[in-house]
Amino acid sequence: MLLAIVACFAFAIAAPALHRVLGRWTGKVLAIVPLALAIGFAFASGTMASVVEERRAWLPALDVAFAFRLDGLSRLFALLVTSVGAIVLVYGGGYLEGRAHVGRFYAFVLAFMASMLGVVLADDLLLLYAAWELTSVCSFLMIGFDHQKEEARYTARQALLVTVLGGLALLAGVLLLAQVSGTTRISELLARGDVVRSSPLYAPILALILLGALTKSAQAPFHFWLPAAMTAPTPVSAYLHAATMVKAGIFLLARLSPVLSGTAAFTIVVTAVGAATAVVGAVLSVVQTDLKRLLAYSTVSALGLMTLLIGIGSETSLFALALFVIAHALYKGALFLVAGMVDHETGARDVGALSGLRRAMPLTFAIAAAAGLSMAALPPTAGLVAKETLIEAVLHRPSIVVSVLAASVSFVVVAWLTAARPFLGAPRDTPRAPTEPSWAMTVGPALLSASSLAIGLAPEATIGALARAAASESAARAISTRPALFHGLGAPLAVTVVSALLGAAVARLHPRLVRLRARGGALAALGPTRGYALGLKALDRLAHVQTRVLQNGKLRAYLGVVIVSTVALAGVTVVRRLDLIEPHLGMVMPRVYEAGLALLVLFAAVVAVQARSRIASITALGVVGYSIALVFQLFGAPDLAMTQFTVETLTVILFVLALRRLPPLARRSLRGRRLRDFAIALPFGALMTVLVLASWHVQLDEPVSRRYLDAAVPEGHGRNVVNVILVDFRALDTLGEITVLAVAAVGAWALLAPTPRRARVSSARVSSARVSSARLSSERTA
Amino acid sequence: MKSVILRTTSVTLPPLLVLFALFLLLHGHDEPGGGFVAGLVAGAALAFLALGVDVPTARQSLRARPEALMAAGLLLAALSGTVGLVTGAPFLRGVWIAPGGLAIGTPIVFDVGVFFVVLGATTKLVFDLAERR
């Protein structure tokens, strides 16, 4: 499985080059890769429920591995990803023919396919997360495919920000989950559900993982990025935003269902969000006029239904989920691709402008009709099989039935508007004269629609085993229901009939609804899209303010911030653990010369601060430095003392060089400012004193100096332990230090770089003017 | 107008200081000293020359460009660590030979590298500041 994913990535990288060679045939050739994978996933390992595991070491120290697991649930999704991917590759070749950067399209599709396979096949939580984020990145690249257009860039970034925000939450949730359960291996995790559910961290884990899954699957209130992402080319929309990527959140929740579900929190939250999204999507979809937007909003609604099913969590609902995932991918994918075909041939995408295409595009009409029937849950399609099971699963809760009904009605409406309206009626003028599109664009959707019909006619034979296997994994119990087209004369059938009739009625009212929406445009200002835009603007403003305050260019300010933070953080700890430090804060009686040295340092420090001329300050600082060097010498550290002497000398020289061009200290800083600086400096000095006094006595472990002293001569061949430590035992640290030193010198060089020619000439002019005016004034006074 | 003391000492002291720096460098492993101090002392010698005479003379005495010295020092230090890699030991493992009782090894080469880096850094700072208008 790792091989399969790596192969996909390899083909992705090779795709642009292949496109240059193969041209129009690239898509068809590349589609062989996912087709082969699909066949492998379906047939290579026996039954649909069989489990194949694979593991390769990655980070053994953290117990993270490239672990993969092909079971019923992952097989279902893997088959969807690869088969729809193959279709999209072939279709894309035809749809994008003649456009620029088509090679890039193939690369992105294959890269995405590999990432998505990583998500569904992963058996390690961190591997799943990494693949998850990769899918977000690939989606960003694909939505922004027409990157010349500002709208494409905006929506791509929007999708990325929303899904990556969820991804961050997912990472946090995954890490907490690994910590609570003690493993990152998903297959082991599933057996420890009780541990996780009873842990006090269950609520945050659930919240974080839900945030990740719900942003990816466009649940309310994060649903706004999905319809906006319709700026992507149609094959991309069909692949990512109908069939695969948005289902990643659903997959995650289904995969982790044995661990996370079963509690009231899970059931209530997930069901509520799913139901709300289903209704929101339904309402927003029936007022659209653009083909792709109609389909996008109905996808939101469908995803809401799937979330709802996971929330309920019964055997029936999880079985219904499996069926619905398959049915939805088939019909939504087909409808999106049909919308693309219509757009490609006629140049129009608005429902109001399209009519009577059945004469010019009969095959397309047939494909659309079959897919539309499936979407409206009419016999004999996969959609009906799934819908009946779905309704059976929600019958026990009337409130949920209402939201399901709303969604079903909207599906009928959208199906009518996208699959029937454009083809029926009298032909109308369109920007281009329509003909049947090329076979590359037709064969894929035809296969999808045909599958919908085939599944509808023989549900058990086609997907029975697969759906059962997937649902069993998700429920952690064996499920033995059989999918059927006809569930008997009961409530499910009633709901289906009612929704069909209501849907027809609403479809009739569609033009009136569109006019209503145009008038109620003000309401859109309150939606989450607006919230997102406001959030971004606020973030931008915060960044500006914060940078202006903290990075204001004054060295004094930076030093102040550093010192205050250090004092605050370390000082708080010192005060809180005073009990640890107190017994050690004693002082021995100093000897005469030690006391004299200390007084010299104090005196020099005071002079340095109080001096009226810069040179006096620098000299006093030099005295302080030399005194410290003497301290080192007195306490038996000759290397340190030598280094301190030379560093102090050089520091004084550098100070003199830097400050010699400045006029004498004519004006000292304001008294208030000096008091403030004193208030910052005093606690810092006190903190350092306390720490030095305390650290002398704190003994955490056996002192390492003993070991170094013993090893210096035999291993280090040197009697100067300090030097041996620096260049031998701890040579890596020293290497780092000299690198930093070199970088600092280069940094100083950049700061001291000579001013550009223009500035130098004008400053020369200014200084000469100043000199001449000074001479004039001195001549006048003389 | 430079003082007489400065003018005199800046001609006589730098050679002595450089010799002392080399002494510190080579004796560092057994006596107080080492690459850091040696580099600083040599840097101080050149700073002396720059202040007492002028910067072009100091630059000429150094012969190499300070940046080149820094880079050469880093390279030398890093390379000295790779000698041990040949025998499978980790990076920066000390390798010693003892011709005629004298212990010579990679840590000493490392120390020389440190010396060059410190010398290069200090001369760079001093020369650039001294040359600034």
PDB file of N, CA, C and O in Angstrom, chain A residues 638-639 642-643 646-647 650 653-654 657 660-661 716-720 723-724 727-728 731-732 734-735 738-739 741-742 745 748-749 752, chain B residues 28-34 36-37 40-41 51 67 70 74 77 92 96 107 110-111 117-118 121-122 124-126 128-130 132-133:
ATOM      1  N   PRO A 638      41.371  30.727  35.250  1.00  0.00           N
ATOM      2  CA  PRO A 638      42.268  31.572  34.456  1.00  0.00           C
ATOM      3  C   PRO A 638      41.830  31.729  33.003  1.00  0.00           C
ATOM      4  O   PRO A 638      41.960  32.814  32.429  1.00  0.00           O
ATOM      5  N   ASP A 639      41.282  30.673  32.387  1.00  0.00           N
ATOM      6  CA  ASP A 639      40.835  30.811  30.995  1.00  0.00           C
ATOM      7  C   ASP A 639      39.745  31.858  30.888  1.00  0.00           C
ATOM      8  O   ASP A 639      39.757  32.728  30.019  1.00  0.00           O
ATOM      9  N   MET A 642      41.192  35.360  31.365  1.00  0.00           N
ATOM     10  CA  MET A 642      41.879  35.858  30.162  1.00  0.00           C
ATOM     11  C   MET A 642      40.888  36.289  29.106  1.00  0.00           C
ATOM     12  O   MET A 642      41.022  37.352  28.503  1.00  0.00           O
ATOM     13  N   THR A 643      39.887  35.424  28.871  1.00  0.00           N
ATOM     14  CA  THR A 643      38.900  35.755  27.856  1.00  0.00           C
ATOM     15  C   THR A 643      38.170  37.036  28.224  1.00  0.00           C
ATOM     16  O   THR A 643      37.951  37.908  27.379  1.00  0.00           O
ATOM     17  N   THR A 646      40.360  40.167  27.545  1.00  0.00           N
ATOM     18  CA  THR A 646      40.477  40.544  26.137  1.00  0.00           C
ATOM     19  C   THR A 646      39.152  41.017  25.573  1.00  0.00           C
ATOM     20  O   THR A 646      39.093  41.986  24.816  1.00  0.00           O
ATOM     21  N   VAL A 647      38.057  40.339  25.966  1.00  0.00           N
ATOM     22  CA  VAL A 647      36.750  40.753  25.446  1.00  0.00           C
ATOM     23  C   VAL A 647      36.437  42.169  25.922  1.00  0.00           C
ATOM     24  O   VAL A 647      35.944  43.001  25.156  1.00  0.00           O
ATOM     25  N   LEU A 650      38.418  44.697  23.905  1.00  0.00           N
ATOM     26  CA  LEU A 650      37.859  44.879  22.572  1.00  0.00           C
ATOM     27  C   LEU A 650      36.517  45.614  22.630  1.00  0.00           C
ATOM     28  O   LEU A 650      36.216  46.440  21.761  1.00  0.00           O
ATOM     29  N   ILE A 653      37.200  49.232  22.946  1.00  0.00           N
ATOM     30  CA  ILE A 653      37.646  49.770  21.658  1.00  0.00           C
ATOM     31  C   ILE A 653      36.470  49.957  20.719  1.00  0.00           C
ATOM     32  O   ILE A 653      36.312  50.995  20.063  1.00  0.00           O
ATOM     33  N   LEU A 654      35.584  48.943  20.653  1.00  0.00           N
ATOM     34  CA  LEU A 654      34.445  49.026  19.749  1.00  0.00           C
ATOM     35  C   LEU A 654      33.509  50.168  20.137  1.00  0.00           C
ATOM     36  O   LEU A 654      33.010  50.902  19.282  1.00  0.00           O
ATOM     37  N   LEU A 657      35.077  53.380  19.036  1.00  0.00           N
ATOM     38  CA  LEU A 657      34.956  53.553  17.596  1.00  0.00           C
ATOM     39  C   LEU A 657      33.541  53.927  17.185  1.00  0.00           C
ATOM     40  O   LEU A 657      33.318  54.738  16.296  1.00  0.00           O
ATOM     41  N   ARG A 660      32.604  57.715  18.675  1.00  0.00           N
ATOM     42  CA  ARG A 660      33.485  58.883  18.595  1.00  0.00           C
ATOM     43  C   ARG A 660      32.919  59.966  17.715  1.00  0.00           C
ATOM     44  O   ARG A 660      33.243  61.132  17.849  1.00  0.00           O
ATOM     45  N   ARG A 661      32.053  59.609  16.736  1.00  0.00           N
ATOM     46  CA  ARG A 661      31.539  60.611  15.814  1.00  0.00           C
ATOM     47  C   ARG A 661      30.369  61.387  16.388  1.00  0.00           C
ATOM     48  O   ARG A 661      29.862  62.306  15.769  1.00  0.00           O
ATOM     49  N   GLY A 716      41.214  12.835  26.684  1.00  0.00           N
ATOM     50  CA  GLY A 716      41.334  14.104  25.994  1.00  0.00           C
ATOM     51  C   GLY A 716      42.767  14.519  25.740  1.00  0.00           C
ATOM     52  O   GLY A 716      43.012  15.467  25.015  1.00  0.00           O
ATOM     53  N   HIS A 717      43.704  13.808  26.317  1.00  0.00           N
ATOM     54  CA  HIS A 717      45.126  14.107  26.135  1.00  0.00           C
ATOM     55  C   HIS A 717      45.454  15.540  26.465  1.00  0.00           C
ATOM     56  O   HIS A 717      46.306  16.161  25.842  1.00  0.00           O
ATOM     57  N   GLY A 718      44.798  16.086  27.446  1.00  0.00           N
ATOM     58  CA  GLY A 718      45.103  17.473  27.796  1.00  0.00           C
ATOM     59  C   GLY A 718      44.890  17.694  29.280  1.00  0.00           C
ATOM     60  O   GLY A 718      44.017  17.070  29.898  1.00  0.00           O
ATOM     61  N   ARG A 719      45.686  18.596  29.861  1.00  0.00           N
ATOM     62  CA  ARG A 719      45.558  18.847  31.294  1.00  0.00           C
ATOM     63  C   ARG A 719      44.689  20.064  31.584  1.00  0.00           C
ATOM     64  O   ARG A 719      44.322  20.288  32.712  1.00  0.00           O
ATOM     65  N   ASN A 720      44.371  20.849  30.558  1.00  0.00           N
ATOM     66  CA  ASN A 720      43.489  21.994  30.765  1.00  0.00           C
ATOM     67  C   ASN A 720      42.064  21.521  30.501  1.00  0.00           C
ATOM     68  O   ASN A 720      41.616  21.419  29.362  1.00  0.00           O
ATOM     69  N   ASN A 723      39.625  23.647  28.332  1.00  0.00           N
ATOM     70  CA  ASN A 723      39.860  23.593  26.900  1.00  0.00           C
ATOM     71  C   ASN A 723      39.467  22.237  26.332  1.00  0.00           C
ATOM     72  O   ASN A 723      38.895  22.146  25.239  1.00  0.00           O
ATOM     73  N   VAL A 724      39.762  21.169  27.112  1.00  0.00           N
ATOM     74  CA  VAL A 724      39.408  19.833  26.627  1.00  0.00           C
ATOM     75  C   VAL A 724      37.893  19.735  26.457  1.00  0.00           C
ATOM     76  O   VAL A 724      37.384  19.201  25.474  1.00  0.00           O
ATOM     77  N   VAL A 727      36.869  21.873  23.220  1.00  0.00           N
ATOM     78  CA  VAL A 727      37.175  21.440  21.861  1.00  0.00           C
ATOM     79  C   VAL A 727      37.045  19.946  21.666  1.00  0.00           C
ATOM     80  O   VAL A 727      37.170  19.465  20.549  1.00  0.00           O
ATOM     81  N   ASP A 728      36.813  19.191  22.753  1.00  0.00           N
ATOM     82  CA  ASP A 728      36.735  17.757  22.556  1.00  0.00           C
ATOM     83  C   ASP A 728      35.409  17.195  23.056  1.00  0.00           C
ATOM     84  O   ASP A 728      34.567  16.772  22.276  1.00  0.00           O
ATOM     85  N   ALA A 731      32.505  19.464  21.780  1.00  0.00           N
ATOM     86  CA  ALA A 731      32.910  20.182  20.576  1.00  0.00           C
ATOM     87  C   ALA A 731      31.710  20.636  19.757  1.00  0.00           C
ATOM     88  O   ALA A 731      31.755  21.678  19.108  1.00  0.00           O
ATOM     89  N   LEU A 732      30.630  19.873  19.786  1.00  0.00           N
ATOM     90  CA  LEU A 732      29.469  20.246  18.970  1.00  0.00           C
ATOM     91  C   LEU A 732      28.890  21.586  19.434  1.00  0.00           C
ATOM     92  O   LEU A 732      28.517  22.433  18.630  1.00  0.00           O
ATOM     93  N   THR A 734      30.562  23.947  20.833  1.00  0.00           N
ATOM     94  CA  THR A 734      31.496  24.992  20.419  1.00  0.00           C
ATOM     95  C   THR A 734      31.327  25.300  18.943  1.00  0.00           C
ATOM     96  O   THR A 734      31.386  26.463  18.521  1.00  0.00           O
ATOM     97  N   LEU A 735      31.111  24.265  18.153  1.00  0.00           N
ATOM     98  CA  LEU A 735      30.893  24.492  16.729  1.00  0.00           C
ATOM     99  C   LEU A 735      29.683  25.397  16.512  1.00  0.00           C
ATOM    100  O   LEU A 735      29.715  26.338  15.716  1.00  0.00           O
ATOM    101  N   ILE A 738      30.689  29.072  17.500  1.00  0.00           N
ATOM    102  CA  ILE A 738      31.462  29.857  16.538  1.00  0.00           C
ATOM    103  C   ILE A 738      30.629  30.160  15.298  1.00  0.00           C
ATOM    104  O   ILE A 738      30.808  31.213  14.662  1.00  0.00           O
ATOM    105  N   THR A 739      29.686  29.297  14.967  1.00  0.00           N
ATOM    106  CA  THR A 739      28.788  29.625  13.865  1.00  0.00           C
ATOM    107  C   THR A 739      27.971  30.863  14.198  1.00  0.00           C
ATOM    108  O   THR A 739      27.819  31.772  13.374  1.00  0.00           O
ATOM    109  N   LEU A 741      28.785  33.165  16.262  1.00  0.00           N
ATOM    110  CA  LEU A 741      29.692  34.306  16.252  1.00  0.00           C
ATOM    111  C   LEU A 741      29.876  34.834  14.834  1.00  0.00           C
ATOM    112  O   LEU A 741      29.803  36.046  14.576  1.00  0.00           O
ATOM    113  N   ALA A 742      30.091  33.915  13.902  1.00  0.00           N
ATOM    114  CA  ALA A 742      30.264  34.334  12.514  1.00  0.00           C
ATOM    115  C   ALA A 742      29.000  35.021  11.997  1.00  0.00           C
ATOM    116  O   ALA A 742      29.063  36.053  11.321  1.00  0.00           O
ATOM    117  N   ALA A 745      28.777  38.500  13.315  1.00  0.00           N
ATOM    118  CA  ALA A 745      29.672  39.421  12.627  1.00  0.00           C
ATOM    119  C   ALA A 745      29.094  39.832  11.280  1.00  0.00           C
ATOM    120  O   ALA A 745      29.153  40.995  10.880  1.00  0.00           O
ATOM    121  N   ALA A 748      26.375  42.314  11.899  1.00  0.00           N
ATOM    122  CA  ALA A 748      26.904  43.651  12.173  1.00  0.00           C
ATOM    123  C   ALA A 748      27.354  44.315  10.874  1.00  0.00           C
ATOM    124  O   ALA A 748      27.148  45.514  10.655  1.00  0.00           O
ATOM    125  N   TRP A 749      27.953  43.520  10.003  1.00  0.00           N
ATOM    126  CA  TRP A 749      28.392  44.021   8.697  1.00  0.00           C
ATOM    127  C   TRP A 749      27.208  44.589   7.917  1.00  0.00           C
ATOM    128  O   TRP A 749      27.282  45.664   7.332  1.00  0.00           O
ATOM    129  N   LEU A 752      26.206  47.832   9.336  1.00  0.00           N
ATOM    130  CA  LEU A 752      27.162  48.907   9.121  1.00  0.00           C
ATOM    131  C   LEU A 752      27.382  49.208   7.646  1.00  0.00           C
ATOM    132  O   LEU A 752      28.237  50.005   7.306  1.00  0.00           O
TER     133      LEU A 752
ATOM    134  N   GLY B  28      47.102  25.721  24.634  1.00  0.00           N
ATOM    135  CA  GLY B  28      45.802  25.743  25.278  1.00  0.00           C
ATOM    136  C   GLY B  28      45.367  24.418  25.853  1.00  0.00           C
ATOM    137  O   GLY B  28      44.585  24.355  26.787  1.00  0.00           O
ATOM    138  N   HIS B  29      45.854  23.344  25.278  1.00  0.00           N
ATOM    139  CA  HIS B  29      45.346  22.058  25.716  1.00  0.00           C
ATOM    140  C   HIS B  29      45.880  21.642  27.078  1.00  0.00           C
ATOM    141  O   HIS B  29      45.264  20.829  27.762  1.00  0.00           O
ATOM    142  N   ASP B  30      47.046  22.168  27.438  1.00  0.00           N
ATOM    143  CA  ASP B  30      47.621  21.788  28.722  1.00  0.00           C
ATOM    144  C   ASP B  30      47.691  22.930  29.710  1.00  0.00           C
ATOM    145  O   ASP B  30      47.704  22.706  30.912  1.00  0.00           O
ATOM    146  N   GLU B  31      47.814  24.155  29.212  1.00  0.00           N
ATOM    147  CA  GLU B  31      47.887  25.328  30.081  1.00  0.00           C
ATOM    148  C   GLU B  31      46.677  26.201  29.775  1.00  0.00           C
ATOM    149  O   GLU B  31      46.021  26.011  28.764  1.00  0.00           O
ATOM    150  N   PRO B  32      46.388  27.195  30.653  1.00  0.00           N
ATOM    151  CA  PRO B  32      45.288  28.108  30.324  1.00  0.00           C
ATOM    152  C   PRO B  32      45.517  28.742  28.962  1.00  0.00           C
ATOM    153  O   PRO B  32      46.626  29.145  28.634  1.00  0.00           O
ATOM    154  N   GLY B  33      44.476  28.790  28.178  1.00  0.00           N
ATOM    155  CA  GLY B  33      44.627  29.348  26.837  1.00  0.00           C
ATOM    156  C   GLY B  33      43.561  28.759  25.941  1.00  0.00           C
ATOM    157  O   GLY B  33      42.434  28.517  26.356  1.00  0.00           O
ATOM    158  N   GLY B  34      43.904  28.522  24.678  1.00  0.00           N
ATOM    159  CA  GLY B  34      42.926  27.920  23.787  1.00  0.00           C
ATOM    160  C   GLY B  34      42.598  28.834  22.631  1.00  0.00           C
ATOM    161  O   GLY B  34      43.050  29.981  22.557  1.00  0.00           O
ATOM    162  N   PHE B  36      39.819  30.428  21.666  1.00  0.00           N
ATOM    163  CA  PHE B  36      39.044  31.658  21.859  1.00  0.00           C
ATOM    164  C   PHE B  36      39.935  32.807  22.279  1.00  0.00           C
ATOM    165  O   PHE B  36      39.941  33.883  21.689  1.00  0.00           O
ATOM    166  N   VAL B  37      40.702  32.573  23.370  1.00  0.00           N
ATOM    167  CA  VAL B  37      41.562  33.649  23.880  1.00  0.00           C
ATOM    168  C   VAL B  37      42.593  34.046  22.843  1.00  0.00           C
ATOM    169  O   VAL B  37      42.861  35.235  22.643  1.00  0.00           O
ATOM    170  N   LEU B  40      41.124  36.236  20.312  1.00  0.00           N
ATOM    171  CA  LEU B  40      40.842  37.574  20.828  1.00  0.00           C
ATOM    172  C   LEU B  40      42.120  38.395  20.951  1.00  0.00           C
ATOM    173  O   LEU B  40      42.130  39.593  20.633  1.00  0.00           O
ATOM    174  N   VAL B  41      43.180  37.750  21.428  1.00  0.00           N
ATOM    175  CA  VAL B  41      44.441  38.488  21.583  1.00  0.00           C
ATOM    176  C   VAL B  41      44.961  38.929  20.220  1.00  0.00           C
ATOM    177  O   VAL B  41      45.372  40.080  20.032  1.00  0.00           O
ATOM    178  N   LEU B  51      43.959  51.245  15.156  1.00  0.00           N
ATOM    179  CA  LEU B  51      43.767  52.501  15.867  1.00  0.00           C
ATOM    180  C   LEU B  51      45.030  53.357  15.850  1.00  0.00           C
ATOM    181  O   LEU B  51      44.971  54.573  15.691  1.00  0.00           O
ATOM    182  N   GLU B  67      36.240  38.036   6.352  1.00  0.00           N
ATOM    183  CA  GLU B  67      35.156  37.085   6.083  1.00  0.00           C
ATOM    184  C   GLU B  67      35.733  35.742   5.658  1.00  0.00           C
ATOM    185  O   GLU B  67      35.219  34.673   6.024  1.00  0.00           O
ATOM    186  N   MET B  70      36.859  33.860   8.682  1.00  0.00           N
ATOM    187  CA  MET B  70      35.746  33.249   9.407  1.00  0.00           C
ATOM    188  C   MET B  70      35.309  31.975   8.717  1.00  0.00           C
ATOM    189  O   MET B  70      35.119  30.926   9.343  1.00  0.00           O
ATOM    190  N   LEU B  74      35.487  28.073  10.173  1.00  0.00           N
ATOM    191  CA  LEU B  74      34.333  27.187  10.318  1.00  0.00           C
ATOM    192  C   LEU B  74      34.553  25.887   9.559  1.00  0.00           C
ATOM    193  O   LEU B  74      34.260  24.790  10.052  1.00  0.00           O
ATOM    194  N   ALA B  77      37.057  23.706  11.388  1.00  0.00           N
ATOM    195  CA  ALA B  77      36.466  23.076  12.574  1.00  0.00           C
ATOM    196  C   ALA B  77      35.546  21.931  12.178  1.00  0.00           C
ATOM    197  O   ALA B  77      35.593  20.838  12.761  1.00  0.00           O
ATOM    198  N   LEU B  92      32.786  14.488  15.110  1.00  0.00           N
ATOM    199  CA  LEU B  92      33.557  15.223  16.108  1.00  0.00           C
ATOM    200  C   LEU B  92      34.218  14.323  17.152  1.00  0.00           C
ATOM    201  O   LEU B  92      34.593  14.772  18.212  1.00  0.00           O
ATOM    202  N   TRP B  96      43.594  10.828  17.550  1.00  0.00           N
ATOM    203  CA  TRP B  96      44.923  11.255  17.993  1.00  0.00           C
ATOM    204  C   TRP B  96      46.021  10.388  17.406  1.00  0.00           C
ATOM    205  O   TRP B  96      45.868   9.191  17.239  1.00  0.00           O
ATOM    206  N   PRO B 107      41.210  17.549  17.877  1.00  0.00           N
ATOM    207  CA  PRO B 107      40.791  18.697  18.683  1.00  0.00           C
ATOM    208  C   PRO B 107      41.682  19.917  18.515  1.00  0.00           C
ATOM    209  O   PRO B 107      41.203  21.056  18.611  1.00  0.00           O
ATOM    210  N   PHE B 110      40.588  21.592  15.461  1.00  0.00           N
ATOM    211  CA  PHE B 110      39.334  22.281  15.786  1.00  0.00           C
ATOM    212  C   PHE B 110      39.631  23.609  16.455  1.00  0.00           C
ATOM    213  O   PHE B 110      39.019  24.644  16.151  1.00  0.00           O
ATOM    214  N   ASP B 111      40.582  23.577  17.388  1.00  0.00           N
ATOM    215  CA  ASP B 111      40.935  24.794  18.108  1.00  0.00           C
ATOM    216  C   ASP B 111      41.481  25.848  17.151  1.00  0.00           C
ATOM    217  O   ASP B 111      41.205  27.048  17.291  1.00  0.00           O
ATOM    218  N   VAL B 117      38.047  31.734  13.336  1.00  0.00           N
ATOM    219  CA  VAL B 117      36.716  32.346  13.361  1.00  0.00           C
ATOM    220  C   VAL B 117      36.709  33.568  14.257  1.00  0.00           C
ATOM    221  O   VAL B 117      36.218  34.637  13.891  1.00  0.00           O
ATOM    222  N   VAL B 118      37.263  33.405  15.456  1.00  0.00           N
ATOM    223  CA  VAL B 118      37.259  34.532  16.398  1.00  0.00           C
ATOM    224  C   VAL B 118      38.071  35.685  15.838  1.00  0.00           C
ATOM    225  O   VAL B 118      37.668  36.847  15.905  1.00  0.00           O
ATOM    226  N   ALA B 121      36.075  37.370  13.085  1.00  0.00           N
ATOM    227  CA  ALA B 121      34.928  38.132  13.574  1.00  0.00           C
ATOM    228  C   ALA B 121      35.364  39.441  14.213  1.00  0.00           C
ATOM    229  O   ALA B 121      34.810  40.503  13.938  1.00  0.00           O
ATOM    230  N   THR B 122      36.389  39.359  15.089  1.00  0.00           N
ATOM    231  CA  THR B 122      36.783  40.589  15.774  1.00  0.00           C
ATOM    232  C   THR B 122      37.385  41.600  14.805  1.00  0.00           C
ATOM    233  O   THR B 122      37.078  42.799  14.861  1.00  0.00           O
ATOM    234  N   LYS B 124      36.777  41.881  11.698  1.00  0.00           N
ATOM    235  CA  LYS B 124      35.703  42.413  10.864  1.00  0.00           C
ATOM    236  C   LYS B 124      34.970  43.543  11.569  1.00  0.00           C
ATOM    237  O   LYS B 124      34.752  44.617  11.020  1.00  0.00           O
ATOM    238  N   LEU B 125      34.605  43.287  12.828  1.00  0.00           N
ATOM    239  CA  LEU B 125      33.887  44.308  13.571  1.00  0.00           C
ATOM    240  C   LEU B 125      34.734  45.573  13.720  1.00  0.00           C
ATOM    241  O   LEU B 125      34.268  46.691  13.489  1.00  0.00           O
ATOM    242  N   VAL B 126      35.994  45.380  14.124  1.00  0.00           N
ATOM    243  CA  VAL B 126      36.832  46.544  14.398  1.00  0.00           C
ATOM    244  C   VAL B 126      37.103  47.334  13.124  1.00  0.00           C
ATOM    245  O   VAL B 126      36.938  48.561  13.078  1.00  0.00           O
ATOM    246  N   ASP B 128      35.432  47.408  10.275  1.00  0.00           N
ATOM    247  CA  ASP B 128      34.258  48.048   9.703  1.00  0.00           C
ATOM    248  C   ASP B 128      33.842  49.276  10.502  1.00  0.00           C
ATOM    249  O   ASP B 128      33.463  50.306   9.944  1.00  0.00           O
ATOM    250  N   LEU B 129      33.920  49.167  11.822  1.00  0.00           N
ATOM    251  CA  LEU B 129      33.568  50.316  12.636  1.00  0.00           C
ATOM    252  C   LEU B 129      34.568  51.441  12.453  1.00  0.00           C
ATOM    253  O   LEU B 129      34.229  52.626  12.418  1.00  0.00           O
ATOM    254  N   ALA B 130      35.867  51.055  12.356  1.00  0.00           N
ATOM    255  CA  ALA B 130      36.906  52.079  12.249  1.00  0.00           C
ATOM    256  C   ALA B 130      36.825  52.804  10.925  1.00  0.00           C
ATOM    257  O   ALA B 130      37.144  53.985  10.826  1.00  0.00           O
ATOM    258  N   ARG B 132      34.128  53.447   9.236  1.00  0.00           N
ATOM    259  CA  ARG B 132      32.849  54.104   9.009  1.00  0.00           C
ATOM    260  C   ARG B 132      32.978  55.609   9.154  1.00  0.00           C
ATOM    261  O   ARG B 132      33.574  56.108  10.082  1.00  0.00           O
ATOM    262  N   ARG B 133      32.376  56.334   8.232  1.00  0.00           N
ATOM    263  CA  ARG B 133      32.485  57.805   8.251  1.00  0.00           C
ATOM    264  C   ARG B 133      31.616  58.360   9.335  1.00  0.00           C
ATOM    265  O   ARG B 133      30.447  58.046   9.381  1.00  0.00           O
TER     266      ARG B 133
END
